[in-house]
């Protein structure tokens, strides 16, 4: 759920970083002028985007001397070109023209409305060959090879069958890919195709992910090349016992349905094995991951010797994570490291085996915050590299020559993300990026340069090239949509609201552009509230931020608070939601409501609340259990009963069934639906493969039994995000009118 909601809400940080007092004074002093246009739903959810556009397909050449990216062609409307920027000088150069791209690959189909499961992270449209002399281009059913020196291209693979997850072998001799639920190889020199695995099918996938693994374990592939190209390690996912869920096509006269393999809480999960297939032939060998098949395999990596495979094994309760080292030839394994947590384990992506073949980097949350550690291959801790009451978010790169690690963290503030470095002995801890806001990175192989995608609450993201010391080489994409200046945007104020038990909670506020402190204003509270998401963040919030600005222009105060359970402040801050969704979160949101009511310019009788997915779930808790505070609410794609939701996410937080049945009952807002007093609007896509439409139908049934009426907007065939422009415009027009009418 976490990633699809972040995509859906476009990182709803809604933030900047003026001091609260200065921002309040600035907001209070502003008055409407004839030079500013009012924002509208039609304009916010139409092209060209008021957020501008980032360059896609950002990739580093293997030698780290160039970074490449897609740009719109100036010669052919709607077409793309691939350009490069020199990492030393910032100079740009056309790499592949739109004509060359079109000649090699057909146009990609329009994006589907789903943004979950296998579809939530699209494959890169091209890859650099290991030596940097060629590019691999991917189409839906074809692969092409383009020689950069001769400027000639040729088709490696073409057909009617779909292909996925192509990768170039480290030695550049093969391209691997997934087709018909099996792994295949095509030779770069001769274009000969052969199958590496056999007997894969929809029920038993070989080298191919299911729905729930990428969605809830954030894994992006199911196979991995050995560094010396001698073998491929892959997951075999046996889904024969996994329940199928019908996604009904209501536009079909025959009642057609797509069967989705979806493991509900307490149901059967896929049985996963790790196998190694030698490239030169021979039967794949299974790695020893233990006799218990009711486990998860969230990560697999090769060691640098190409003879051993690192396998992370997580128990069903997600409280014990073992790092296994398996012999790729014999399959025998040992366990040098085990991590335990009394609540749950958040799987990280920071395992890095160093080139000396003797040490590895690791991160975990034993201190209550994710930090970095150095181990030897026997599992002995050599050094703790970072420490403090702040969170590491991920290793960005390792410069082994200089013995430096680069990583992102929230050390400066949980409202921001910055690049840091530390030496392999834990010395020299330094923050590299200085500009207040949120930074995300694409790193060269030797960590000598980075593409920094930076934004703050009042400015859309820009892309720039920086050195390892943080100095700017060049701006790749300034991304300053000129039209944005035509609208009067109110500044974002960051606040700290203390809970009734003394915990400071991060919050933000947007006031109307003509704010008058002597008046009383209604308030729209925006919430997500669940794990692994954060709404109070100093980053550009996309269309949701602009919609909030539109509602501020109509006279509303916008408010958001990150309750306990949300991201950015470490594992300790998440843990109070364990075994009970909705209780601690709503308690903190109530404290936020009391803070709002204490403000002289807030009308205490006109507080509304809205959110999507977990935020919709939270909106229902608020409307059913806190009618004294919240008078109107909009719940989008809400989870209403956690029995409907998937196994990995749900069991991680509220326990495995049937042992924790009471936790599921107490976490459902359905049981209190009869207490509804205010006005409620619900929207849901009938084709939602993540939070199934059944959630909303179950709630409607309970409301009928209680004699309660709510308005429900069903969006035929739409996925979890209801993200296509026509549907989004209709939805947000209705949401706007709903709050205008009821607050």
XYZ file of C-alpha atoms in Angstrom:
743
model
C 0.000 0.000 0.000
C 2.679 2.482 0.979
C 4.159 3.095 -2.470
C 0.887 3.296 -4.368
C -0.415 5.885 -1.943
C 2.724 7.947 -2.190
C 2.358 7.843 -5.971
C -1.345 8.647 -5.725
C -0.895 11.632 -3.453
C 2.325 12.823 -5.158
C 4.257 13.020 -1.906
C 1.664 15.114 -0.153
C 4.271 16.933 1.921
C 2.716 20.330 1.256
C 5.695 22.059 2.744
C 8.460 24.778 2.688
C 10.616 26.041 5.460
C 9.950 29.624 6.524
C 9.877 30.036 10.268
C 6.254 29.807 11.493
C 6.186 33.376 12.807
C 7.564 34.892 9.613
C 5.257 32.802 7.468
C 2.242 33.827 9.519
C 3.138 37.504 9.215
C 3.698 37.147 5.480
C 0.365 35.382 5.032
C -1.498 37.918 7.144
C -0.065 40.841 5.206
C -1.084 39.521 1.801
C -4.176 40.788 0.045
C -5.788 39.665 -3.183
C -4.677 41.536 -6.282
C -6.046 41.691 -9.801
C -2.774 40.277 -11.125
C -3.423 36.794 -9.707
C -5.765 34.199 -11.206
C -7.841 31.815 -9.078
C -6.929 28.149 -9.195
C -9.575 25.769 -10.543
C -9.969 22.007 -10.550
C -10.044 22.059 -14.342
C -6.675 23.806 -14.522
C -4.990 21.826 -11.728
C -5.818 18.444 -13.261
C -5.106 19.341 -16.898
C -1.978 19.622 -19.029
C 0.441 21.287 -19.110
C 1.021 20.472 -15.454
C 1.430 23.420 -13.113
C 4.130 21.321 -11.443
C 6.082 21.182 -14.680
C 7.745 17.949 -15.751
C 10.898 16.146 -14.698
C 13.149 14.438 -17.219
C 12.559 10.690 -17.169
C 14.916 7.823 -17.879
C 17.804 9.306 -15.878
C 20.746 6.862 -16.037
C 24.512 6.998 -15.564
C 26.991 5.668 -18.098
C 29.053 2.809 -16.629
C 32.187 4.974 -16.372
C 30.305 7.724 -14.528
C 31.404 10.355 -17.051
C 27.931 11.002 -18.501
C 24.369 11.035 -17.304
C 21.576 10.425 -19.810
C 17.880 11.308 -19.822
C 14.830 11.746 -22.040
C 13.907 15.186 -23.338
C 10.986 16.333 -25.468
C 12.001 16.668 -29.079
C 11.950 20.183 -30.494
C 11.552 18.797 -34.008
C 8.742 16.268 -33.557
C 5.794 17.126 -31.329
C 5.146 14.529 -28.628
C 8.351 12.622 -29.403
C 11.262 11.945 -27.056
C 15.023 12.063 -27.496
C 17.874 10.773 -25.325
C 20.449 13.368 -24.303
C 23.591 13.180 -22.178
C 25.309 15.632 -19.873
C 29.057 15.544 -19.265
C 29.712 14.979 -15.559
C 32.838 17.147 -15.614
C 31.694 20.161 -17.632
C 27.896 20.033 -17.665
C 27.871 20.138 -21.451
C 24.938 18.444 -23.178
C 24.803 16.327 -26.328
C 22.120 14.487 -28.284
C 22.610 10.728 -27.932
C 19.602 9.268 -29.786
C 17.161 11.268 -31.884
C 13.430 10.710 -31.903
C 13.704 9.299 -35.432
C 16.294 6.742 -34.305
C 14.143 5.714 -31.350
C 11.015 5.416 -33.476
C 12.821 3.291 -36.037
C 13.897 0.759 -33.425
C 10.884 0.488 -31.158
C 7.126 1.011 -31.489
C 5.467 3.633 -29.342
C 4.692 2.442 -25.831
C 1.001 2.029 -24.940
C -0.658 4.591 -22.721
C -0.107 4.032 -18.998
C -2.754 1.977 -17.244
C -4.673 3.542 -14.388
C -3.395 0.933 -11.961
C -0.377 1.974 -9.930
C 0.056 -1.028 -7.663
C 1.625 -4.466 -7.614
C 3.733 -5.294 -10.660
C 2.738 -2.089 -12.442
C 3.791 0.380 -9.804
C 7.436 0.726 -10.897
C 7.757 0.738 -14.680
C 10.849 -0.837 -16.175
C 13.569 1.526 -17.436
C 12.988 2.206 -21.158
C 16.697 1.851 -21.929
C 19.943 0.646 -20.313
C 23.617 1.314 -20.878
C 25.690 -1.666 -21.960
C 28.428 -2.533 -19.426
C 31.226 -0.988 -21.502
C 29.223 2.119 -22.321
C 29.441 1.550 -26.078
C 25.779 0.665 -26.664
C 22.240 1.030 -25.342
C 19.562 -1.612 -24.862
C 16.100 -0.300 -25.732
C 12.952 -2.012 -24.490
C 9.494 -2.109 -26.004
C 6.427 -4.039 -24.804
C 7.297 -7.058 -26.990
C 10.732 -6.250 -28.372
C 14.360 -5.467 -27.547
C 16.769 -3.429 -29.674
C 20.526 -2.834 -29.478
C 21.987 0.513 -30.523
C 25.720 0.871 -31.153
C 26.741 4.385 -30.117
C 29.996 4.433 -32.086
C 28.518 3.433 -35.449
C 25.108 4.998 -34.697
C 23.379 1.845 -35.931
C 20.679 -0.205 -34.328
C 19.346 -3.714 -34.730
C 16.465 -5.730 -33.328
C 17.482 -8.416 -30.835
C 13.996 -9.728 -30.145
C 10.576 -9.112 -31.625
C 7.227 -10.841 -31.408
C 3.681 -10.695 -30.118
C 4.341 -11.999 -26.631
C 5.000 -9.505 -23.844
C 8.417 -9.331 -22.242
C 9.436 -7.856 -18.903
C 12.429 -7.061 -16.719
C 15.248 -7.183 -19.301
C 18.829 -7.018 -18.004
C 22.209 -7.031 -19.712
C 24.653 -9.582 -18.337
C 27.688 -7.997 -16.617
C 29.963 -9.218 -19.435
C 27.614 -7.755 -22.067
C 27.133 -11.033 -23.958
C 23.458 -11.681 -23.144
C 20.208 -9.929 -22.421
C 17.935 -11.775 -20.022
C 14.180 -11.210 -19.802
C 10.920 -12.691 -18.496
C 8.392 -14.157 -20.912
C 5.609 -16.680 -20.338
C 6.531 -16.833 -16.635
C 10.052 -18.094 -17.449
C 13.530 -16.642 -17.770
C 15.012 -16.334 -21.262
C 18.329 -15.283 -22.794
C 19.090 -13.626 -26.109
C 22.663 -13.358 -27.393
C 23.830 -9.820 -28.098
C 26.116 -10.929 -30.956
C 23.884 -13.483 -32.691
C 20.352 -12.675 -31.404
C 19.791 -16.361 -30.642
C 17.073 -16.916 -28.053
C 16.897 -19.750 -25.535
C 14.974 -20.494 -22.351
C 16.905 -20.602 -19.091
C 14.007 -22.062 -17.064
C 11.180 -24.406 -18.005
C 7.628 -25.213 -16.941
C 6.909 -21.765 -15.542
C 3.259 -20.750 -15.689
C 0.727 -18.437 -14.047
C 0.663 -20.657 -10.962
C 4.430 -21.232 -10.653
C 6.430 -18.181 -11.732
C 10.163 -18.465 -12.427
C 12.124 -15.231 -12.185
C 8.857 -13.294 -12.118
C 7.225 -11.486 -9.199
C 3.664 -11.923 -8.031
C 1.365 -9.042 -6.997
C 2.022 -8.786 -3.263
C 5.849 -8.968 -3.135
C 6.550 -5.734 -5.039
C 3.597 -3.988 -3.434
C 4.441 -4.705 0.196
C 8.107 -5.757 0.280
C 9.273 -3.113 -2.207
C 11.183 -5.691 -4.249
C 11.615 -4.761 -7.913
C 12.894 -7.929 -9.575
C 12.860 -11.700 -9.108
C 16.261 -12.547 -10.629
C 19.895 -11.451 -10.335
C 23.014 -11.973 -12.496
C 26.210 -13.217 -10.881
C 28.947 -10.557 -11.138
C 30.980 -12.796 -13.480
C 27.929 -13.627 -15.649
C 28.248 -17.340 -14.911
C 24.782 -17.835 -13.411
C 21.466 -16.244 -12.508
C 19.843 -16.531 -9.083
C 16.064 -16.315 -9.216
C 12.885 -16.666 -7.198
C 10.403 -19.409 -7.953
C 6.979 -18.295 -6.713
C 4.455 -21.107 -6.298
C 1.007 -19.487 -6.120
C -1.170 -22.552 -6.448
C -2.646 -22.103 -2.978
C -2.968 -18.315 -3.140
C -6.580 -17.194 -3.303
C -7.818 -15.636 -6.542
C -9.885 -12.476 -6.366
C -12.179 -11.500 -9.284
C -11.874 -7.920 -10.548
C -15.190 -7.619 -12.358
C -15.420 -5.620 -15.565
C -18.813 -4.016 -15.052
C -18.802 -2.675 -18.620
C -18.845 -6.240 -19.934
C -22.246 -7.623 -20.952
C -20.961 -11.093 -20.085
C -19.782 -10.167 -16.581
C -16.129 -10.684 -17.474
C -13.627 -10.701 -14.630
C -9.868 -10.708 -14.257
C -8.659 -13.204 -11.686
C -6.031 -11.667 -9.414
C -3.773 -13.749 -7.156
C -4.245 -11.832 -3.915
C -3.313 -13.340 -0.516
C -5.636 -11.871 2.131
C -4.658 -11.573 5.776
C -4.525 -15.063 7.248
C -4.611 -16.688 3.794
C -2.066 -18.674 1.847
C 1.035 -16.847 0.619
C 3.131 -17.886 -2.370
C 5.695 -20.552 -1.507
C 9.033 -19.095 -2.569
C 12.305 -20.855 -3.392
C 15.683 -19.432 -4.418
C 17.428 -21.245 -7.263
C 20.646 -20.692 -9.202
C 20.719 -21.511 -12.919
C 24.146 -21.837 -14.611
C 24.294 -19.980 -17.924
C 26.263 -22.699 -19.728
C 23.581 -25.297 -19.047
C 22.572 -27.723 -16.339
C 19.678 -27.975 -13.942
C 18.989 -25.037 -11.600
C 20.000 -25.790 -8.010
C 17.793 -24.835 -5.057
C 19.442 -22.910 -2.243
C 18.831 -24.106 1.317
C 16.478 -21.577 2.935
C 15.154 -23.938 5.619
C 12.264 -26.366 5.861
C 9.572 -23.821 6.762
C 7.861 -22.693 3.551
C 5.579 -20.130 5.245
C 8.200 -17.372 5.022
C 9.149 -14.394 2.874
C 12.294 -13.872 0.783
C 12.377 -10.068 0.492
C 15.953 -9.644 -0.835
C 18.580 -11.622 -2.758
C 22.128 -10.461 -3.633
C 25.320 -11.998 -4.994
C 28.602 -11.764 -3.150
C 31.502 -10.350 -5.155
C 33.078 -13.804 -5.636
C 30.102 -14.981 -7.783
C 30.156 -18.226 -5.774
C 27.843 -17.263 -2.948
C 24.339 -15.828 -2.747
C 23.035 -13.658 0.106
C 19.394 -14.398 0.924
C 17.281 -12.499 3.425
C 14.623 -14.686 5.046
C 11.726 -13.147 6.995
C 9.305 -15.125 9.142
C 5.543 -14.895 8.593
C 5.136 -12.681 11.680
C 7.863 -10.386 10.249
C 9.703 -10.236 13.579
C 12.837 -12.260 12.671
C 15.085 -11.537 9.688
C 17.928 -13.932 8.865
C 20.775 -13.181 6.490
C 21.770 -16.460 4.809
C 24.943 -17.008 2.789
C 24.413 -19.907 0.360
C 26.946 -21.733 -1.797
C 25.758 -21.240 -5.384
C 27.009 -24.713 -6.427
C 26.008 -26.936 -3.503
C 23.102 -24.885 -2.193
C 24.289 -25.253 1.408
C 23.757 -22.157 3.540
C 24.780 -20.630 6.843
C 23.321 -17.757 8.885
C 25.895 -15.141 9.922
C 23.337 -12.547 11.026
C 19.867 -12.556 12.605
C 17.816 -9.471 13.479
C 14.807 -9.616 15.815
C 12.188 -7.023 16.694
C 9.353 -7.338 19.202
C 7.048 -5.279 16.951
C 7.918 -5.786 13.275
C 10.890 -5.508 10.922
C 11.029 -2.952 8.130
C 13.181 -4.528 5.426
C 15.950 -2.220 4.183
C 17.919 -1.931 0.943
C 21.334 -1.125 2.351
C 23.175 -4.450 2.056
C 26.424 -3.800 0.170
C 29.257 -6.335 -0.101
C 32.622 -4.580 -0.333
C 35.124 -5.434 -3.048
C 37.577 -6.993 -0.584
C 35.113 -9.878 -0.242
C 35.394 -9.769 3.532
C 32.948 -7.098 4.722
C 29.439 -5.796 4.125
C 27.287 -2.802 4.987
C 24.002 -3.371 6.783
C 21.248 -1.241 8.279
C 18.651 -1.993 10.927
C 16.439 -0.281 13.508
C 17.685 -1.852 16.742
C 18.094 1.591 18.341
C 14.602 2.688 17.325
C 16.082 4.470 14.282
C 17.577 2.992 11.108
C 21.371 3.261 11.167
C 24.332 1.847 9.250
C 26.722 -0.862 10.454
C 29.795 -2.638 9.078
C 30.134 -6.434 9.461
C 32.503 -9.165 8.405
C 31.215 -12.256 6.595
C 31.014 -14.202 9.837
C 28.469 -11.744 11.205
C 30.819 -9.877 13.548
C 30.005 -6.194 13.899
C 33.099 -4.164 13.033
C 31.695 -0.651 13.437
C 28.520 1.352 13.899
C 28.793 4.013 11.221
C 25.875 6.311 12.086
C 24.020 7.016 15.313
C 21.547 9.450 16.802
C 17.828 10.128 17.213
C 17.272 10.410 13.482
C 16.745 8.047 10.583
C 18.882 6.855 7.680
C 16.745 6.376 4.564
C 19.153 4.575 2.292
C 22.703 4.091 1.049
C 23.209 6.050 -2.173
C 26.712 4.900 -3.065
C 30.085 3.671 -1.847
C 33.454 5.118 -2.855
C 35.733 2.305 -1.754
C 38.866 4.038 -3.017
C 38.253 6.894 -0.596
C 36.571 4.646 1.999
C 33.397 6.767 1.995
C 29.694 5.903 2.162
C 27.018 8.270 0.853
C 23.466 8.049 2.177
C 20.231 9.990 2.634
C 18.924 10.763 6.096
C 16.698 13.044 8.170
C 19.433 14.116 10.585
C 18.809 17.838 9.968
C 15.047 17.524 10.352
C 12.380 14.833 9.892
C 10.751 17.316 7.508
C 13.689 17.129 5.085
C 15.899 14.634 3.233
C 19.600 15.327 2.672
C 22.726 13.635 1.339
C 25.412 12.712 3.885
C 28.726 10.901 3.909
C 30.643 8.952 6.523
C 33.898 7.004 6.413
C 34.003 3.223 6.718
C 35.360 3.593 10.273
C 32.451 5.869 11.291
C 34.465 9.104 11.200
C 33.922 12.237 9.143
C 30.123 12.392 9.331
C 29.110 15.305 7.057
C 25.932 16.698 5.543
C 26.562 17.450 1.875
C 23.376 19.124 0.613
C 22.571 22.467 2.219
C 19.419 23.807 0.575
C 16.396 23.363 2.869
C 13.939 20.847 1.470
C 13.879 17.337 0.068
C 16.653 15.808 -2.040
C 16.559 12.480 -3.920
C 19.503 11.033 -5.830
C 20.688 8.978 -8.785
C 24.330 8.083 -8.146
C 27.226 7.380 -10.500
C 28.848 3.976 -10.046
C 31.926 5.389 -8.275
C 29.839 7.859 -6.223
C 31.798 10.800 -7.642
C 28.674 12.642 -8.835
C 24.925 12.641 -8.247
C 21.747 13.724 -9.977
C 19.910 15.627 -7.243
C 16.138 15.991 -7.636
C 15.308 18.801 -5.222
C 12.114 20.563 -4.156
C 10.564 22.422 -1.274
C 6.965 23.166 -0.442
C 6.638 26.225 -2.640
C 8.781 25.155 -5.593
C 8.358 22.191 -7.973
C 11.290 19.775 -8.207
C 14.345 20.570 -10.294
C 17.104 18.235 -11.445
C 20.750 19.187 -11.151
C 24.135 17.538 -11.374
C 26.317 17.823 -8.259
C 29.766 16.650 -7.217
C 30.433 14.461 -4.196
C 31.201 17.582 -2.144
C 27.773 19.036 -2.955
C 28.969 21.697 -5.395
C 26.830 22.140 -8.480
C 28.156 21.089 -11.874
C 25.099 22.094 -13.893
C 21.330 22.297 -13.832
C 19.850 19.469 -15.873
C 16.237 20.638 -15.701
C 15.307 23.901 -13.981
C 11.592 23.007 -14.250
C 10.090 26.411 -13.522
C 6.564 26.406 -14.953
C 6.045 30.095 -15.678
C 2.267 29.909 -15.343
C 2.565 28.976 -11.654
C 3.498 32.586 -10.827
C 0.087 33.707 -12.062
C -1.608 32.115 -9.048
C -1.371 33.469 -5.515
C 0.021 30.637 -3.406
C -0.043 30.986 0.359
C 3.108 29.986 2.253
C 3.235 26.785 4.246
C 3.756 27.162 7.977
C 5.387 24.357 9.929
C 4.174 23.801 13.461
C 4.777 21.524 16.406
C 1.617 20.405 18.182
C 1.991 18.675 21.516
C -0.185 15.627 22.155
C -2.086 15.316 25.424
C 0.648 12.953 26.674
C 3.444 15.358 25.811
C 4.723 14.097 22.429
C 5.579 16.847 19.896
C 3.849 16.147 16.576
C 4.849 17.781 13.298
C 2.106 19.735 11.586
C 1.631 22.230 8.768
C -0.883 24.944 7.933
C -1.883 26.933 4.862
C -3.981 30.063 5.421
C -6.129 31.903 2.882
C -4.164 34.467 0.849
C -6.293 37.287 2.303
C -6.129 35.907 5.840
C -7.657 38.138 8.516
C -6.863 37.047 12.092
C -10.060 38.691 13.357
C -12.252 36.322 11.310
C -13.290 32.705 11.906
C -12.298 30.162 9.246
C -13.336 26.586 8.502
C -10.517 24.036 8.388
C -9.803 21.111 6.071
C -7.638 18.502 7.798
C -5.658 16.298 5.444
C -4.548 12.898 6.745
C -2.817 9.705 5.753
C -1.792 8.515 9.193
C -0.442 5.074 8.369
C 3.048 3.565 8.352
C 5.682 4.464 5.756
C 4.059 7.725 4.704
C 4.473 11.311 5.778
C 2.295 14.301 4.874
C 4.232 16.986 6.753
C 7.345 17.200 4.617
C 9.296 20.054 3.081
C 8.737 19.012 -0.517
C 6.513 19.912 -3.438
C 3.110 18.296 -3.042
C 1.952 18.253 -6.659
C -1.713 18.479 -7.589
C -2.974 17.835 -4.078
C -0.964 20.798 -2.828
C -2.457 22.957 -5.582
C -5.969 21.751 -4.723
C -5.340 22.692 -1.107
C -4.190 26.110 -2.304
C -7.410 26.412 -4.305
C -9.479 25.631 -1.210
C -7.430 28.169 0.770
C -8.332 30.741 -1.883
C -11.968 29.858 -1.212
C -11.551 30.694 2.470
C -10.394 27.470 4.118
C -7.433 26.867 6.396
C -5.575 23.691 5.411
C -4.043 21.637 8.210
C -2.131 18.348 8.365
C -0.516 16.502 11.263
C 1.737 13.447 11.254
C 0.455 11.224 14.033
C 2.371 8.404 15.665
C 2.656 5.520 13.224
C 3.713 7.717 10.310
C 7.164 7.847 8.710
C 10.173 10.101 9.109
C 10.824 9.839 12.835
C 12.091 6.301 13.192
C 10.755 2.919 14.231
C 9.958 4.049 17.788
C 7.525 6.624 16.419
C 5.782 3.943 14.325
C 5.379 1.322 17.030
C 2.299 2.642 18.921
C 0.034 1.375 16.110
C 1.084 -2.238 16.712
C -1.911 -4.613 16.969
C -4.406 -1.717 16.627
C -5.011 0.485 13.605
C -6.914 3.722 14.138
C -6.618 4.209 17.902
C -3.299 6.019 18.441
C -3.611 7.751 15.097
C -7.060 9.147 15.883
C -5.963 10.130 19.396
C -3.202 12.284 17.909
C -5.532 13.721 15.268
C -7.963 14.626 18.057
C -5.153 16.509 19.764
C -4.600 18.307 16.476
C -8.282 19.219 16.379
C -8.089 20.584 19.933
C -5.110 22.691 18.922
C -7.101 24.077 15.991
C -10.056 24.875 18.223
C -7.755 26.835 20.534
C -6.861 29.241 17.736
C -8.956 32.433 17.751
C -9.287 32.471 13.954
C -10.647 28.900 13.653
C -14.379 28.170 13.663
C -14.514 25.146 16.017
C -17.787 23.967 14.482
C -16.439 23.738 10.917
C -13.678 21.133 10.830
C -13.574 18.707 7.914
C -11.194 15.835 7.177
C -10.113 13.886 4.107
C -7.618 11.294 2.938
C -7.057 8.413 0.518
C -6.513 4.682 1.182
C -5.138 4.592 4.736
C -6.117 8.254 4.850
C -9.639 7.226 3.822
C -9.570 4.591 6.558
C -8.544 7.308 9.036
C -11.264 9.634 7.775
C -13.862 6.961 8.553
C -12.520 6.496 12.085
C -12.697 10.259 12.589
C -16.239 10.609 11.241
C -17.606 7.626 13.184
C -15.680 8.071 16.449
C -15.096 11.812 16.780
C -18.231 13.562 15.602
C -17.629 16.309 18.169
C -14.646 17.499 16.160
C -15.229 16.516 12.525
C -18.426 17.589 10.759
C -17.699 16.467 7.185
C -15.320 13.957 5.659
C -14.194 12.583 2.311
C -12.750 9.036 2.217
C -11.079 7.923 -1.024
C -10.390 4.217 -1.701
C -10.694 3.405 2.032
C -9.810 0.173 3.783
C -12.874 -0.559 5.899
C -12.141 -4.083 7.170
C -8.553 -5.367 7.350
C -9.716 -8.924 6.668
C -9.999 -7.766 3.039
C -6.440 -6.466 2.802
C -3.302 -8.342 1.816
C -1.313 -10.614 4.101
C 2.117 -8.976 4.170
C 1.036 -5.428 4.994
C -1.773 -6.274 7.391
C -0.053 -9.031 9.369
C 3.086 -6.919 9.745
C 1.190 -4.404 11.859
C -1.845 -6.056 13.446
C -0.801 -9.689 13.603
C -1.347 -13.070 11.997
C -4.811 -14.608 11.974
C -6.496 -16.291 13.714
C -4.396 -15.442 16.785
C -5.117 -11.710 16.509
C -8.743 -11.718 15.412
C -9.620 -9.147 18.092
C -7.046 -6.728 16.644
C -8.763 -6.932 13.259
C -12.200 -6.289 14.732
C -10.990 -3.344 16.796
C -9.115 -1.847 13.843
C -12.154 -1.755 11.547
C -14.185 1.478 11.358
C -17.211 -0.538 10.216
C -18.143 -1.489 13.780
C -18.733 2.173 14.688
C -20.361 3.275 11.411
C -23.727 3.623 13.121
C -22.362 6.557 15.107
C -22.098 8.744 12.001
C -23.567 12.217 12.544
C -21.820 14.420 9.979
C -21.737 14.380 6.186
C -19.629 11.717 4.459
C -18.495 11.302 0.843
C -16.764 8.117 -0.373
C -15.072 7.477 -3.723
C -13.689 4.160 -4.970
C -12.577 2.597 -8.251
C -14.380 -0.628 -9.109
C -11.168 -2.012 -10.655
C -9.026 -1.294 -7.604
C -6.598 -4.228 -7.346
C -5.111 -2.952 -4.075
C -7.984 -1.891 -1.799
C -10.811 -3.874 -3.338
C -14.181 -2.225 -3.972
C -15.632 -4.786 -1.546
C -14.307 -2.599 1.280
C -16.689 0.206 0.359
C -19.584 -2.184 -0.312
C -19.165 -3.737 3.150
C -19.321 -0.295 4.733
C -22.392 0.690 2.713
C -24.144 -2.458 3.910
C -23.424 -1.603 7.547
C -24.617 1.981 7.022
C -27.855 0.657 5.500
C -28.395 -1.539 8.562
C -27.832 1.533 10.735
C -30.211 3.684 8.709
C -27.453 6.040 7.606
C -27.010 7.642 4.189
C -23.717 8.656 2.636
C -22.825 9.699 -0.897
C -20.700 7.181 -2.818
C -18.924 7.856 -6.121
C -18.024 4.654 -7.955
C -15.486 4.995 -10.767
C -15.944 2.147 -13.279
C -12.786 0.186 -14.025
C -10.489 2.668 -12.301
C -7.658 1.495 -10.117
C -6.583 2.537 -6.670
C -5.577 6.046 -7.675
C -8.570 6.974 -9.854
C -5.759 8.760 -11.640
C -6.860 9.388 -15.222
C -7.463 13.070 -15.866
C -11.215 12.987 -16.711
C -12.063 10.926 -13.617
C -9.797 13.009 -11.412
C -11.413 16.256 -12.535
C -14.928 14.951 -11.899
C -13.868 13.569 -8.522
C -12.168 16.713 -7.255
C -14.955 18.976 -8.519
C -17.349 16.930 -6.417
C -15.024 16.909 -3.394
C -14.651 20.688 -3.636
C -18.412 21.233 -3.786
C -18.959 18.726 -0.968
C -16.814 20.714 1.456
C -18.172 24.061 0.249
C -21.713 22.822 0.908
C -21.033 21.149 4.251
C -18.456 23.392 5.935
